[in-house]
XYZ file of C-alpha atoms in Angstrom:
745
model
C -4.277 15.353 -22.717
C -3.332 16.362 -26.251
C -3.924 13.558 -28.672
C -4.102 13.758 -32.465
C -5.249 11.029 -34.976
C -2.372 10.276 -37.251
C -0.865 7.484 -39.162
C 0.633 4.332 -37.567
C 4.134 4.227 -36.074
C 6.678 1.666 -34.973
C 7.016 0.925 -31.383
C 10.161 3.114 -31.094
C 8.675 6.276 -32.329
C 5.261 8.281 -32.472
C 3.861 9.964 -35.616
C 3.064 13.597 -35.777
C 0.563 15.469 -37.803
C 3.464 16.385 -40.112
C 3.895 12.755 -41.019
C 7.609 11.755 -40.301
C 8.477 9.841 -37.132
C 10.064 11.528 -34.283
C 11.926 9.852 -31.269
C 9.754 10.411 -28.121
C 11.485 11.628 -24.938
C 10.917 8.244 -23.251
C 11.341 4.545 -23.886
C 7.869 3.813 -22.564
C 5.063 6.333 -22.220
C 4.610 5.363 -18.628
C 8.210 5.925 -17.531
C 8.277 8.062 -14.450
C 9.805 11.501 -14.415
C 13.636 11.322 -14.252
C 15.348 13.431 -11.650
C 16.292 15.921 -14.257
C 12.752 16.185 -15.500
C 11.620 16.730 -11.843
C 14.015 19.708 -11.495
C 13.122 21.091 -14.935
C 9.411 20.847 -14.201
C 9.915 22.545 -10.759
C 11.900 25.347 -12.400
C 9.182 26.060 -14.918
C 6.589 26.202 -12.111
C 8.702 28.555 -10.047
C 9.323 30.870 -12.968
C 5.685 31.007 -13.871
C 4.593 31.628 -10.326
C 7.169 34.433 -9.978
C 6.246 36.193 -13.227
C 2.345 35.741 -13.261
C 1.258 35.464 -9.713
C 1.605 37.272 -6.306
C 2.771 34.035 -4.602
C 6.106 35.050 -2.794
C 7.407 31.648 -1.838
C 6.381 28.001 -2.665
C 6.795 24.698 -1.080
C 6.693 21.762 -3.650
C 4.739 18.727 -2.324
C 4.415 16.462 -5.520
C 5.895 16.404 -8.967
C 5.078 13.441 -11.163
C 4.151 11.963 -14.537
C 0.521 12.591 -15.662
C -0.079 9.430 -17.566
C -1.121 9.536 -21.171
C -4.597 8.048 -22.192
C -4.911 4.367 -21.893
C -5.652 3.685 -25.543
C -2.653 5.774 -26.763
C -0.311 3.736 -24.552
C -1.678 0.468 -25.813
C -1.445 1.794 -29.396
C 2.210 2.861 -28.830
C 3.061 -0.698 -27.462
C 1.231 -2.515 -30.166
C -1.149 -4.135 -27.745
C -4.652 -4.450 -29.255
C -7.886 -3.447 -27.446
C -9.029 -6.930 -27.960
C -6.906 -10.121 -28.326
C -6.724 -11.254 -31.903
C -7.462 -7.812 -33.407
C -5.027 -5.388 -34.757
C -3.698 -2.626 -32.548
C -5.200 0.822 -32.855
C -3.395 3.456 -34.948
C -0.743 5.299 -32.871
C -1.224 8.886 -31.881
C 0.996 11.515 -30.720
C 1.854 11.236 -26.925
C 2.588 14.502 -25.136
C 4.684 13.892 -22.031
C 3.013 15.740 -19.259
C 3.569 16.483 -15.513
C 1.368 17.227 -12.565
C 2.480 19.294 -9.583
C 1.039 20.112 -6.196
C 2.604 22.980 -4.219
C 1.787 25.140 -1.203
C 2.084 28.852 -0.788
C 4.733 28.803 2.049
C 3.341 32.103 3.459
C -0.436 31.617 3.283
C -0.779 27.818 3.255
C -3.087 28.007 0.104
C -2.552 24.940 -2.139
C -2.302 24.672 -5.789
C -2.261 22.124 -8.632
C -0.282 22.717 -11.796
C -0.309 20.800 -15.177
C 2.727 21.121 -17.480
C 3.468 19.751 -21.016
C 6.911 19.046 -22.622
C 7.328 21.044 -25.678
C 10.781 20.262 -27.264
C 13.196 20.825 -24.412
C 10.794 23.137 -22.373
C 8.181 22.280 -19.799
C 5.237 24.657 -20.414
C 2.718 25.430 -17.746
C -0.696 24.645 -19.130
C -2.774 25.449 -16.037
C -2.364 26.462 -12.434
C -5.471 25.933 -10.249
C -5.902 27.070 -6.692
C -7.411 24.192 -4.764
C -10.616 24.822 -2.644
C -10.155 26.058 0.896
C -9.505 23.204 3.177
C -8.100 20.725 0.357
C -4.642 19.806 1.352
C -2.001 17.883 -0.696
C -0.214 14.914 0.891
C 2.097 15.576 3.893
C 5.755 15.708 2.660
C 8.712 13.893 4.284
C 10.175 17.319 5.193
C 7.036 18.330 6.993
C 7.047 15.258 8.977
C 10.629 16.007 10.044
C 9.747 19.648 10.654
C 7.185 18.369 13.266
C 9.932 17.292 15.537
C 11.841 20.521 15.187
C 8.793 22.581 16.017
C 8.048 20.628 19.287
C 11.521 20.852 20.416
C 11.453 24.705 20.103
C 8.113 25.014 22.064
C 8.523 26.248 25.662
C 5.211 24.588 26.753
C 6.338 21.209 25.305
C 9.741 21.537 27.031
C 8.084 22.435 30.278
C 5.607 19.522 30.100
C 8.466 17.091 29.344
C 10.557 18.463 32.131
C 7.633 17.623 34.595
C 8.139 13.969 33.793
C 11.813 13.924 33.722
C 12.596 14.440 30.010
C 15.155 16.919 28.762
C 14.843 18.909 25.604
C 17.431 16.872 23.774
C 15.704 13.738 24.694
C 12.486 14.722 22.937
C 11.247 13.105 19.789
C 8.130 13.056 17.823
C 6.360 11.202 15.082
C 4.531 13.535 12.868
C 0.970 12.189 11.953
C -1.658 13.624 9.835
C -4.302 14.983 12.168
C -6.758 12.606 11.030
C -10.089 14.288 11.896
C -10.451 17.022 14.435
C -13.232 19.621 13.593
C -11.901 22.083 16.373
C -9.182 23.298 13.876
C -9.854 25.331 10.733
C -9.617 22.998 7.607
C -7.521 25.692 5.950
C -4.665 25.252 8.403
C -1.961 22.624 7.424
C -1.733 20.758 10.726
C -0.235 17.501 12.159
C -0.317 15.814 15.402
C 2.973 15.007 17.242
C 3.163 11.586 18.835
C 5.613 12.106 21.635
C 8.500 9.898 22.815
C 11.691 10.127 24.837
C 15.124 8.687 23.798
C 17.969 8.030 26.157
C 20.540 7.745 23.641
C 20.998 8.415 19.875
C 19.863 4.949 18.409
C 17.944 3.651 21.263
C 14.303 2.456 20.544
C 12.439 5.558 21.374
C 9.083 3.781 21.125
C 9.908 2.195 24.455
C 9.367 5.581 26.114
C 5.946 7.107 25.015
C 5.001 10.449 26.685
C 1.473 11.346 27.869
C 0.650 14.433 25.838
C 0.038 15.061 22.173
C 0.947 18.546 20.642
C -0.748 19.800 17.503
C 1.368 21.813 15.112
C 0.970 24.072 12.104
C 3.490 23.378 9.499
C 3.007 26.767 7.742
C 3.442 28.927 10.933
C 5.837 26.318 12.429
C 4.104 26.594 15.756
C 2.469 24.301 18.310
C -1.133 25.445 18.319
C -2.499 23.092 20.855
C -1.646 20.214 23.248
C -3.964 17.352 23.945
C -3.948 15.136 27.051
C -5.513 11.784 26.678
C -7.666 10.788 29.754
C -7.200 7.353 31.360
C -9.107 4.460 32.679
C -9.743 2.847 36.043
C -11.839 0.098 37.363
C -15.521 0.984 37.597
C -16.417 2.151 41.078
C -19.422 4.226 40.172
C -21.771 4.804 37.232
C -19.665 4.837 34.160
C -19.861 6.035 30.486
C -19.208 2.283 29.710
C -22.289 0.935 31.487
C -24.192 -1.483 29.248
C -21.199 -1.811 26.945
C -19.608 -4.878 28.611
C -16.527 -2.901 29.373
C -16.029 -2.837 33.103
C -14.061 0.487 33.512
C -14.789 4.182 33.819
C -13.048 7.135 32.086
C -11.277 9.822 33.997
C -12.855 12.441 31.458
C -16.589 13.324 31.224
C -16.651 12.016 27.727
C -14.618 10.437 24.898
C -15.239 13.559 22.871
C -12.575 16.224 22.608
C -12.745 19.205 24.966
C -13.288 22.638 23.624
C -10.131 24.394 22.528
C -10.751 27.100 25.055
C -10.942 24.456 27.926
C -7.906 23.581 29.949
C -7.163 20.215 28.148
C -5.048 18.891 31.054
C -7.825 19.544 33.480
C -10.418 17.955 31.178
C -8.409 14.880 30.977
C -8.643 14.503 34.870
C -5.568 12.362 35.187
C -2.143 12.574 36.780
C 0.906 13.060 34.729
C 2.761 9.771 33.687
C 6.565 9.650 33.287
C 7.625 7.647 30.355
C 8.600 4.054 30.823
C 12.187 3.815 31.759
C 13.299 0.401 30.441
C 15.035 0.170 27.108
C 13.852 -2.325 24.543
C 16.385 -2.273 21.749
C 16.601 -3.863 18.445
C 20.062 -2.865 17.051
C 22.526 -5.692 17.374
C 25.278 -3.548 19.078
C 22.770 -2.208 21.758
C 21.379 -5.803 22.271
C 24.889 -7.128 22.743
C 25.428 -4.637 25.560
C 22.537 -6.224 27.640
C 23.628 -8.433 30.417
C 22.914 -12.146 29.551
C 21.923 -11.540 25.937
C 23.552 -13.798 23.328
C 22.877 -14.179 19.696
C 22.162 -17.574 18.198
C 25.319 -19.236 17.078
C 23.869 -22.426 15.551
C 22.720 -20.981 12.246
C 24.765 -22.021 9.266
C 24.862 -19.766 6.166
C 22.095 -20.283 3.458
C 23.141 -18.808 0.172
C 20.903 -17.970 -2.867
C 23.195 -18.768 -5.866
C 22.543 -18.462 -9.634
C 26.072 -19.183 -11.114
C 24.670 -18.831 -14.681
C 22.953 -15.536 -13.989
C 19.206 -14.541 -13.757
C 16.345 -15.606 -16.044
C 14.880 -12.253 -16.565
C 15.966 -9.214 -18.577
C 15.255 -5.698 -18.211
C 15.417 -2.644 -20.593
C 14.858 0.548 -18.619
C 11.535 0.052 -16.811
C 10.430 -2.957 -19.079
C 10.876 -6.351 -17.609
C 10.667 -9.648 -19.280
C 10.710 -12.988 -17.365
C 9.641 -16.332 -18.715
C 6.451 -15.709 -20.705
C 5.645 -12.420 -18.737
C 6.300 -8.812 -19.811
C 5.492 -5.696 -17.880
C 6.402 -2.099 -17.074
C 7.630 -1.230 -13.539
C 7.559 2.285 -12.139
C 8.190 4.136 -8.944
C 5.344 6.208 -7.887
C 5.551 8.755 -4.909
C 2.173 7.711 -3.825
C 1.619 4.072 -4.656
C 5.199 2.921 -4.370
C 5.457 0.300 -7.010
C 3.124 0.452 -9.976
C 3.020 -2.429 -12.453
C 1.540 -1.688 -15.956
C 0.917 -3.175 -19.299
C 1.179 -6.774 -18.073
C 1.108 -9.403 -20.752
C 1.670 -13.138 -21.084
C 3.138 -14.722 -24.021
C 0.847 -17.762 -24.717
C 2.862 -19.743 -27.347
C 3.349 -16.841 -29.569
C 0.122 -15.195 -28.796
C 0.855 -12.179 -26.638
C -2.139 -11.756 -24.310
C -2.853 -8.696 -22.162
C -3.811 -9.376 -18.510
C -3.739 -6.219 -16.499
C -3.276 -2.599 -17.618
C -2.151 -1.552 -14.176
C -1.817 -3.023 -10.721
C -0.960 -0.958 -7.524
C -1.776 -0.032 -4.063
C -4.118 2.671 -4.283
C -4.833 3.456 -0.535
C -4.666 1.984 2.963
C -6.069 3.080 6.345
C -4.936 2.045 9.910
C -7.932 2.816 12.184
C -7.084 2.552 15.947
C -9.819 1.275 18.280
C -9.447 3.333 21.421
C -12.416 5.792 21.623
C -10.958 8.411 24.042
C -9.790 11.611 22.515
C -7.226 12.215 20.926
C -6.675 8.576 20.056
C -9.471 8.213 17.461
C -7.461 10.693 15.359
C -5.089 7.845 14.658
C -6.321 6.540 11.439
C -3.514 7.071 9.056
C -3.904 6.970 5.322
C -0.456 5.880 4.599
C -0.888 6.235 0.893
C -3.066 9.274 0.482
C -1.715 11.301 3.504
C 2.061 10.519 3.217
C 2.710 8.570 0.036
C 4.085 5.043 0.193
C 6.780 5.890 -2.358
C 8.155 8.730 -0.537
C 8.479 6.541 2.577
C 10.237 3.759 0.679
C 13.551 2.248 1.904
C 16.759 2.138 -0.071
C 17.152 -1.630 0.086
C 20.424 -3.510 1.005
C 21.890 -6.356 -0.917
C 22.145 -9.510 1.120
C 19.658 -8.203 3.830
C 16.445 -7.030 2.308
C 17.012 -8.956 -0.913
C 18.972 -12.316 -1.404
C 20.636 -13.764 -4.355
C 21.285 -12.121 -7.800
C 19.363 -8.775 -7.612
C 18.492 -6.010 -9.985
C 17.567 -2.603 -8.492
C 15.536 0.311 -9.692
C 15.866 3.796 -8.333
C 12.976 6.253 -7.548
C 12.756 9.898 -7.402
C 10.272 12.512 -5.857
C 10.418 16.246 -5.435
C 11.644 18.071 -2.352
C 10.278 21.256 -0.922
C 12.778 23.397 -2.939
C 12.006 21.607 -6.303
C 15.055 19.495 -6.324
C 14.771 15.806 -6.865
C 15.161 13.300 -4.026
C 16.690 10.116 -5.392
C 16.184 6.905 -3.679
C 18.590 4.242 -4.964
C 17.728 0.607 -4.857
C 14.125 1.479 -4.059
C 12.657 -1.561 -6.105
C 14.256 -4.918 -5.844
C 13.785 -7.501 -8.583
C 14.823 -11.257 -8.080
C 13.904 -14.827 -8.564
C 13.012 -17.277 -5.832
C 12.353 -20.973 -5.524
C 8.686 -21.388 -4.557
C 8.507 -25.133 -3.935
C 6.908 -27.760 -6.186
C 4.949 -26.362 -9.185
C 3.475 -29.768 -9.877
C 4.175 -33.394 -9.356
C 2.598 -36.876 -10.042
C 3.844 -40.383 -9.251
C 2.327 -43.402 -10.871
C 2.169 -45.658 -7.653
C 2.002 -48.884 -9.612
C 5.051 -51.197 -9.619
C 7.517 -49.783 -12.061
C 5.626 -46.594 -12.423
C 7.479 -43.382 -13.072
C 7.165 -39.861 -11.420
C 7.740 -36.334 -12.670
C 8.267 -33.452 -10.325
C 8.490 -29.695 -11.498
C 9.705 -27.025 -9.225
C 8.108 -23.587 -9.194
C 10.106 -20.356 -9.635
C 8.668 -17.049 -9.185
C 9.780 -13.514 -10.031
C 9.565 -11.048 -7.141
C 9.229 -7.351 -7.290
C 9.778 -6.021 -3.824
C 9.559 -2.605 -2.030
C 9.783 -1.892 1.687
C 8.295 1.161 3.132
C 8.718 2.771 6.648
C 5.790 4.758 8.001
C 7.205 6.171 11.369
C 6.981 3.135 13.509
C 5.821 0.611 10.888
C 7.164 -1.257 7.997
C 5.321 -2.644 5.016
C 6.854 -5.171 2.682
C 5.206 -5.353 -0.749
C 6.050 -8.360 -2.930
C 4.465 -8.668 -6.367
C 5.092 -12.242 -7.551
C 4.653 -13.824 -10.897
C 4.592 -17.565 -11.528
C 5.133 -19.914 -14.407
C 1.589 -21.215 -14.238
C 0.073 -17.760 -14.838
C -0.591 -16.880 -11.363
C -0.007 -13.381 -10.042
C 0.250 -12.637 -6.267
C 0.361 -9.634 -4.178
C 1.945 -10.497 -0.687
C 2.157 -7.815 1.985
C 4.242 -8.398 5.095
C 3.777 -6.178 8.029
C 6.482 -5.626 10.535
C 8.220 -2.860 12.409
C 7.309 -1.413 15.923
C 3.834 -1.070 17.339
C 2.465 2.332 17.905
C 2.333 2.664 21.743
C 1.133 4.870 24.470
C 2.114 5.196 28.197
C -0.163 3.766 30.722
C -0.253 3.650 34.591
C 0.887 0.373 36.138
C -2.599 -0.656 37.437
C -4.592 1.073 34.682
C -7.112 -1.129 32.958
C -6.687 -1.623 29.288
C -9.958 -2.402 27.575
C -8.782 -1.239 24.056
C -5.209 -2.581 23.857
C -2.668 -4.859 25.143
C 0.118 -4.214 27.762
C 3.324 -5.154 26.091
C 5.641 -4.276 28.775
C 5.604 -2.336 31.980
C 3.657 0.918 31.342
C 3.535 0.234 27.523
C 0.246 0.039 25.893
C -0.481 -0.944 22.283
C -4.057 -0.196 21.082
C -6.052 -2.593 18.965
C -6.099 -1.495 15.365
C -6.594 -2.663 11.755
C -4.517 -2.376 8.557
C -6.765 -2.199 5.550
C -5.323 -2.007 2.053
C -7.108 -1.028 -1.160
C -5.626 -2.763 -4.201
C -6.335 -1.065 -7.528
C -6.862 -3.352 -10.381
C -7.102 -1.930 -13.849
C -7.737 -5.163 -15.866
C -7.415 -5.848 -19.572
C -7.919 -9.621 -19.699
C -7.621 -10.335 -23.355
C -8.541 -6.701 -23.883
C -9.785 -3.707 -22.009
C -13.578 -4.580 -22.271
C -14.168 -6.794 -19.241
C -16.818 -7.927 -16.816
C -16.762 -8.983 -13.295
C -18.654 -12.335 -12.411
C -19.677 -13.023 -8.994
C -19.935 -16.777 -8.261
C -21.521 -18.509 -5.298
C -21.218 -22.228 -4.440
C -24.512 -23.696 -3.483
C -26.085 -27.000 -2.425
C -28.404 -28.106 -5.264
C -31.484 -25.911 -4.756
C -34.809 -27.637 -3.888
C -33.102 -31.040 -3.711
C -33.101 -32.317 -0.032
C -31.321 -35.586 0.906
C -33.332 -38.554 -0.200
C -34.979 -36.670 -3.166
C -34.713 -38.302 -6.639
C -32.175 -35.713 -7.834
C -30.076 -35.756 -4.702
C -30.393 -39.093 -3.049
C -27.414 -38.779 -0.820
C -27.443 -34.999 -0.381
C -23.995 -34.306 -1.684
C -24.662 -32.323 -4.877
C -23.695 -28.646 -5.209
C -23.489 -26.379 -8.115
C -22.029 -22.895 -8.970
C -24.172 -19.899 -9.505
C -22.677 -17.002 -11.294
C -24.051 -13.593 -12.178
C -22.187 -10.562 -13.863
C -22.020 -7.299 -12.220
C -23.563 -4.969 -14.717
C -24.261 -1.454 -13.374
C -22.431 0.871 -10.969
C -25.096 0.746 -8.335
C -24.290 -2.991 -8.021
C -20.537 -2.411 -7.834
C -19.997 -2.476 -4.028
C -19.878 -6.200 -3.118
C -19.773 -8.320 0.032
C -18.164 -11.694 0.889
C -20.622 -14.542 1.684
C -18.540 -17.298 3.442
C -21.485 -19.675 3.604
C -21.587 -19.545 -0.125
C -17.867 -19.644 -0.528
C -18.246 -16.649 -2.777
C -15.530 -15.669 -5.183
C -15.104 -13.154 -8.223
C -13.651 -13.411 -11.637
C -12.647 -10.832 -14.258
C -13.520 -12.202 -17.575
C -13.612 -11.223 -21.262
C -17.006 -12.205 -22.669
C -15.721 -12.299 -26.155
C -13.086 -14.961 -25.507
C -14.514 -18.578 -24.844
C -12.412 -21.700 -23.882
C -12.481 -24.280 -26.522
C -13.530 -27.056 -24.087
C -15.032 -25.692 -20.946
C -17.111 -23.171 -23.072
C -16.537 -20.558 -20.364
C -15.189 -17.115 -20.813
C -11.524 -16.630 -20.391
C -10.748 -14.870 -17.145
C -8.775 -14.378 -13.967
C -10.159 -15.322 -10.549
C -9.628 -13.212 -7.438
C -8.416 -15.522 -4.646
C -8.335 -13.342 -1.428
C -10.789 -14.811 0.929
C -8.144 -15.164 3.667
C -7.248 -11.461 3.409
C -10.844 -10.206 3.736
C -11.271 -8.371 7.009
C -14.473 -6.467 7.963
C -13.953 -2.724 9.139
C -14.609 -2.582 12.975
C -15.483 1.142 13.051
C -19.197 1.845 12.835
C -20.621 2.569 9.355
C -21.335 6.201 10.387
C -18.000 6.853 12.002
C -15.624 9.548 10.905
C -13.140 6.912 9.698
C -15.762 4.917 7.752
C -16.914 7.934 5.932
C -13.323 9.090 5.113
C -12.273 5.528 4.155
C -15.368 4.141 2.356
C -13.216 1.640 0.393
C -12.671 -0.317 3.627
C -16.394 -1.023 4.244
C -16.473 -3.488 1.341
C -14.034 -6.273 0.132
C -14.779 -5.518 -3.531
C -15.753 -2.471 -5.572
C -16.250 -2.533 -9.351
C -16.503 0.789 -11.136
C -16.234 2.076 -14.540
C -12.901 3.885 -15.477
C -13.489 7.457 -16.693
C -10.500 9.225 -18.183
C -10.321 13.089 -18.103
C -7.653 15.596 -18.724
C -6.024 14.580 -15.405
C -6.187 10.793 -16.101
C -8.633 8.099 -14.913
C -10.168 7.274 -11.701
C -7.340 6.558 -9.198
C -7.871 7.282 -5.547
C -10.650 5.529 -3.618
C -10.617 8.044 -0.708
C -10.150 11.078 -2.958
C -7.264 12.661 -4.606
C -6.455 14.879 -1.632
C -6.815 13.031 1.685
C -5.237 15.088 4.461
C -7.892 16.613 6.720
C -10.932 15.376 4.864
C -13.989 15.434 6.945
C -16.574 13.411 5.077
C -17.095 11.276 2.100
C -15.003 13.077 -0.718
C -17.091 13.730 -3.820
C -14.486 12.180 -6.116
C -14.029 8.928 -4.213
C -15.361 5.315 -4.574
C -18.565 5.694 -2.759
C -19.746 8.145 -5.341
C -18.240 6.270 -8.288
C -20.389 3.129 -7.310
C -23.636 4.922 -7.754
C -25.956 5.431 -10.776
C -26.324 3.376 -13.924
C -22.831 3.471 -15.351
C -22.589 0.143 -17.408
C -19.993 -2.273 -16.052
C -20.617 -5.163 -18.410
C -17.891 -5.397 -21.372
C -16.524 -2.082 -20.301
C -13.141 -0.508 -19.287
C -13.611 -1.164 -15.528
C -11.652 -0.878 -12.288
C -11.627 -3.151 -9.252
C -10.663 -2.031 -5.848
C -9.961 -5.033 -3.640
C -9.872 -4.462 0.151
C -7.632 -6.837 2.042
C -6.447 -6.433 5.655
C -5.879 -7.661 9.166
C -7.231 -6.757 12.636
C -4.100 -6.573 14.805
C -4.761 -7.581 18.480
C -1.203 -6.897 19.767
C 0.721 -9.605 21.537
C 3.821 -9.328 23.785
C 5.489 -11.375 21.078
C 5.190 -8.430 18.774
C 7.423 -6.443 21.175
C 9.734 -4.610 20.658
C 9.841 -5.467 16.965
C 6.958 -7.352 15.370
C 7.721 -10.608 13.453
C 6.284 -10.309 9.931
C 2.597 -10.941 9.475
C 1.415 -12.090 6.052
C -1.320 -11.030 3.713
C -1.841 -12.554 0.300
C -4.082 -11.789 -2.704
C -3.931 -14.032 -5.738
C -5.044 -13.627 -9.318
C -5.410 -17.174 -10.938
C -6.083 -17.918 -14.480
C -9.479 -19.492 -15.105
C -10.436 -20.782 -18.482
C -7.719 -18.522 -19.686
C -5.306 -21.100 -21.002
C -6.199 -24.247 -22.926
C -4.402 -26.445 -20.388
C -1.759 -26.117 -17.593
C 0.501 -23.438 -18.998
C 3.492 -24.775 -17.011
C 3.705 -28.178 -18.792
C 6.761 -26.848 -20.584
C 8.737 -26.022 -17.456
C 11.611 -28.427 -17.170
C 11.600 -31.123 -14.345
C 13.359 -30.609 -11.141
C 17.183 -31.706 -11.407
C 19.270 -29.546 -9.017
C 22.694 -30.990 -9.014
C 23.760 -29.016 -6.011
C 21.297 -30.693 -3.758
C 22.722 -33.455 -1.476
C 22.182 -35.016 1.953
C 22.433 -32.882 4.961
C 24.784 -35.303 6.731
C 27.705 -37.365 5.029
C 27.213 -40.987 4.739
C 28.473 -43.086 7.579
C 27.984 -40.355 10.317
C 25.649 -41.031 13.220
C 23.043 -38.420 11.881
C 23.191 -39.742 8.334
C 19.866 -41.017 6.845
C 21.831 -42.893 4.213
C 20.651 -43.338 0.606
C 21.604 -40.768 -2.007
C 25.185 -39.506 -2.082
C 26.151 -35.770 -2.282
C 25.651 -34.269 -5.725
C 28.743 -31.984 -5.414
């Protein structure tokens, strides 16, 4: 990144080496590339490739802002590196873009860096990626998967054998996961197959019993796998001594050799797809005999007659005492940056960046090819490129402000998703309350309001709802809601099901996990922070009856800072009620005499990875093996440390060199440094019939709570509850009335 030391500037311009101010080509240096910029960057790459390389055709995969250095951004915004100090002098910020593209003929992958010079995007570098390194799978490639299987004669023949016509064939394209039988240089996917009886019918009700593998460069089916099946154990079994009372039709859970007959190796009969429909669209549900929608639900409106309490300028949002930058990112989805809190006129930085950096969904069935299902929904596909266009009054209620998002198409044009980020306010129950119980005593109740920044992403069958929520007491919460349709596979009627749940006749949903990695780039009162691990312990060496602990009730806190990289991978200890805090050692609370910080409250979201430590998925997704990682941020020409499973995730076969397991090694100093936290949160999903055909939302919550940060409760200035629109549910005098207060209308 080009940065020059120059004189200070205002927040609306940057200084140059020549001295006078010039208006930058952005309102905020972290503003994402606009659709016009995406097109211009693509054009520059295409022109450079045509003039200076022998590449004949390119397929754009990503095209996005390369963020400027952290200190340059903070100087531009006037945010000091330490609260109470003066901001750093501003420096020139050069707007840059990073592009990944694929040679559409050979499949070779490339990375390009471009810089904006006046009105022109100049290619600074183009680097061929090492063989086998694959950029993320694009939306168009996922859709291409379905076209490829429909055109393949073997697939058509196999479908016909179980009663499925070519026009009834559908497939969800998935990353291959791990399959060493195929060259790593091939850009391949696996196609999870389904039938569909009508255009909008729920295709997941009709899974097929074979899995094609496709090459998205040659646009061919290169292999077809047949999963084996289980039966009740009648003889010696692979599963003897495992506690699982079944035997497998195949000789092993391992994949057969590519030269072997895959169908013969599976040693099972063909299974037709389940025939019964399980729909979710209202018009199709209404056609079912005996079905009736509930008619006793009265409207519930979210009304703000005087408007909202937040304001937004481009991507910069202000609400109550919070201020932050909101951006759409093709990979992370929502990325929140430069989050500050106005503490009675003292603007205090809290987080430099907060985002979802990775997630993995490992499935628990061991028989090939099901272990290939461990999707990295961020690194392999991009959460942003899978984001929904949100609908007013449906996805978001009340007075809503939307932000759009853009990413690149194969041809270099910009795909614009309108209404991709939703911003609104919600009532969040009581914020605080106290009643003086004495005769004549008074009470005060204050209701909590929260700001919600929401995005919803569809990854084939599954939906993820991400809510970043800000509160009036200084809390920040990330809530993930999981819904959508379970990934299912066909099973025989009497087939045992040791690694899944039978949801409906012949429909099997495998056990699986959803493990998220939340990247936290803290700047609690400045960018030099420390993470402290605190355990709650009974008073040591003080048994009940001892002089110092006569009744045995004493307990203390025991905290220690995480000081070096080799200590950065941390485990929960439930017996010690372990928790972590991000602190600024230079800021001390005037009363508690403890350092200002934010505590991480995520114990309920901590889930251990079920795959074995030396399993393929554990190697590829090292982040999921620990609930917390603390590492030092290291900025280079292409930015800081971002991706815990590596920058390029598709088809990785081991622990990537540039990933969290290797960052958390050595003697990098972590105390009073520019650090990063990667917090793992997740659930283990044992499917229920109640999750079918569409799963009710399941919740995960991660809370960041100010601790010794404010002098006292920062929400004491929130006005008391006094909603004039609230009134009794039933009019006075009716049989159902509870009497008392009259309607406020």
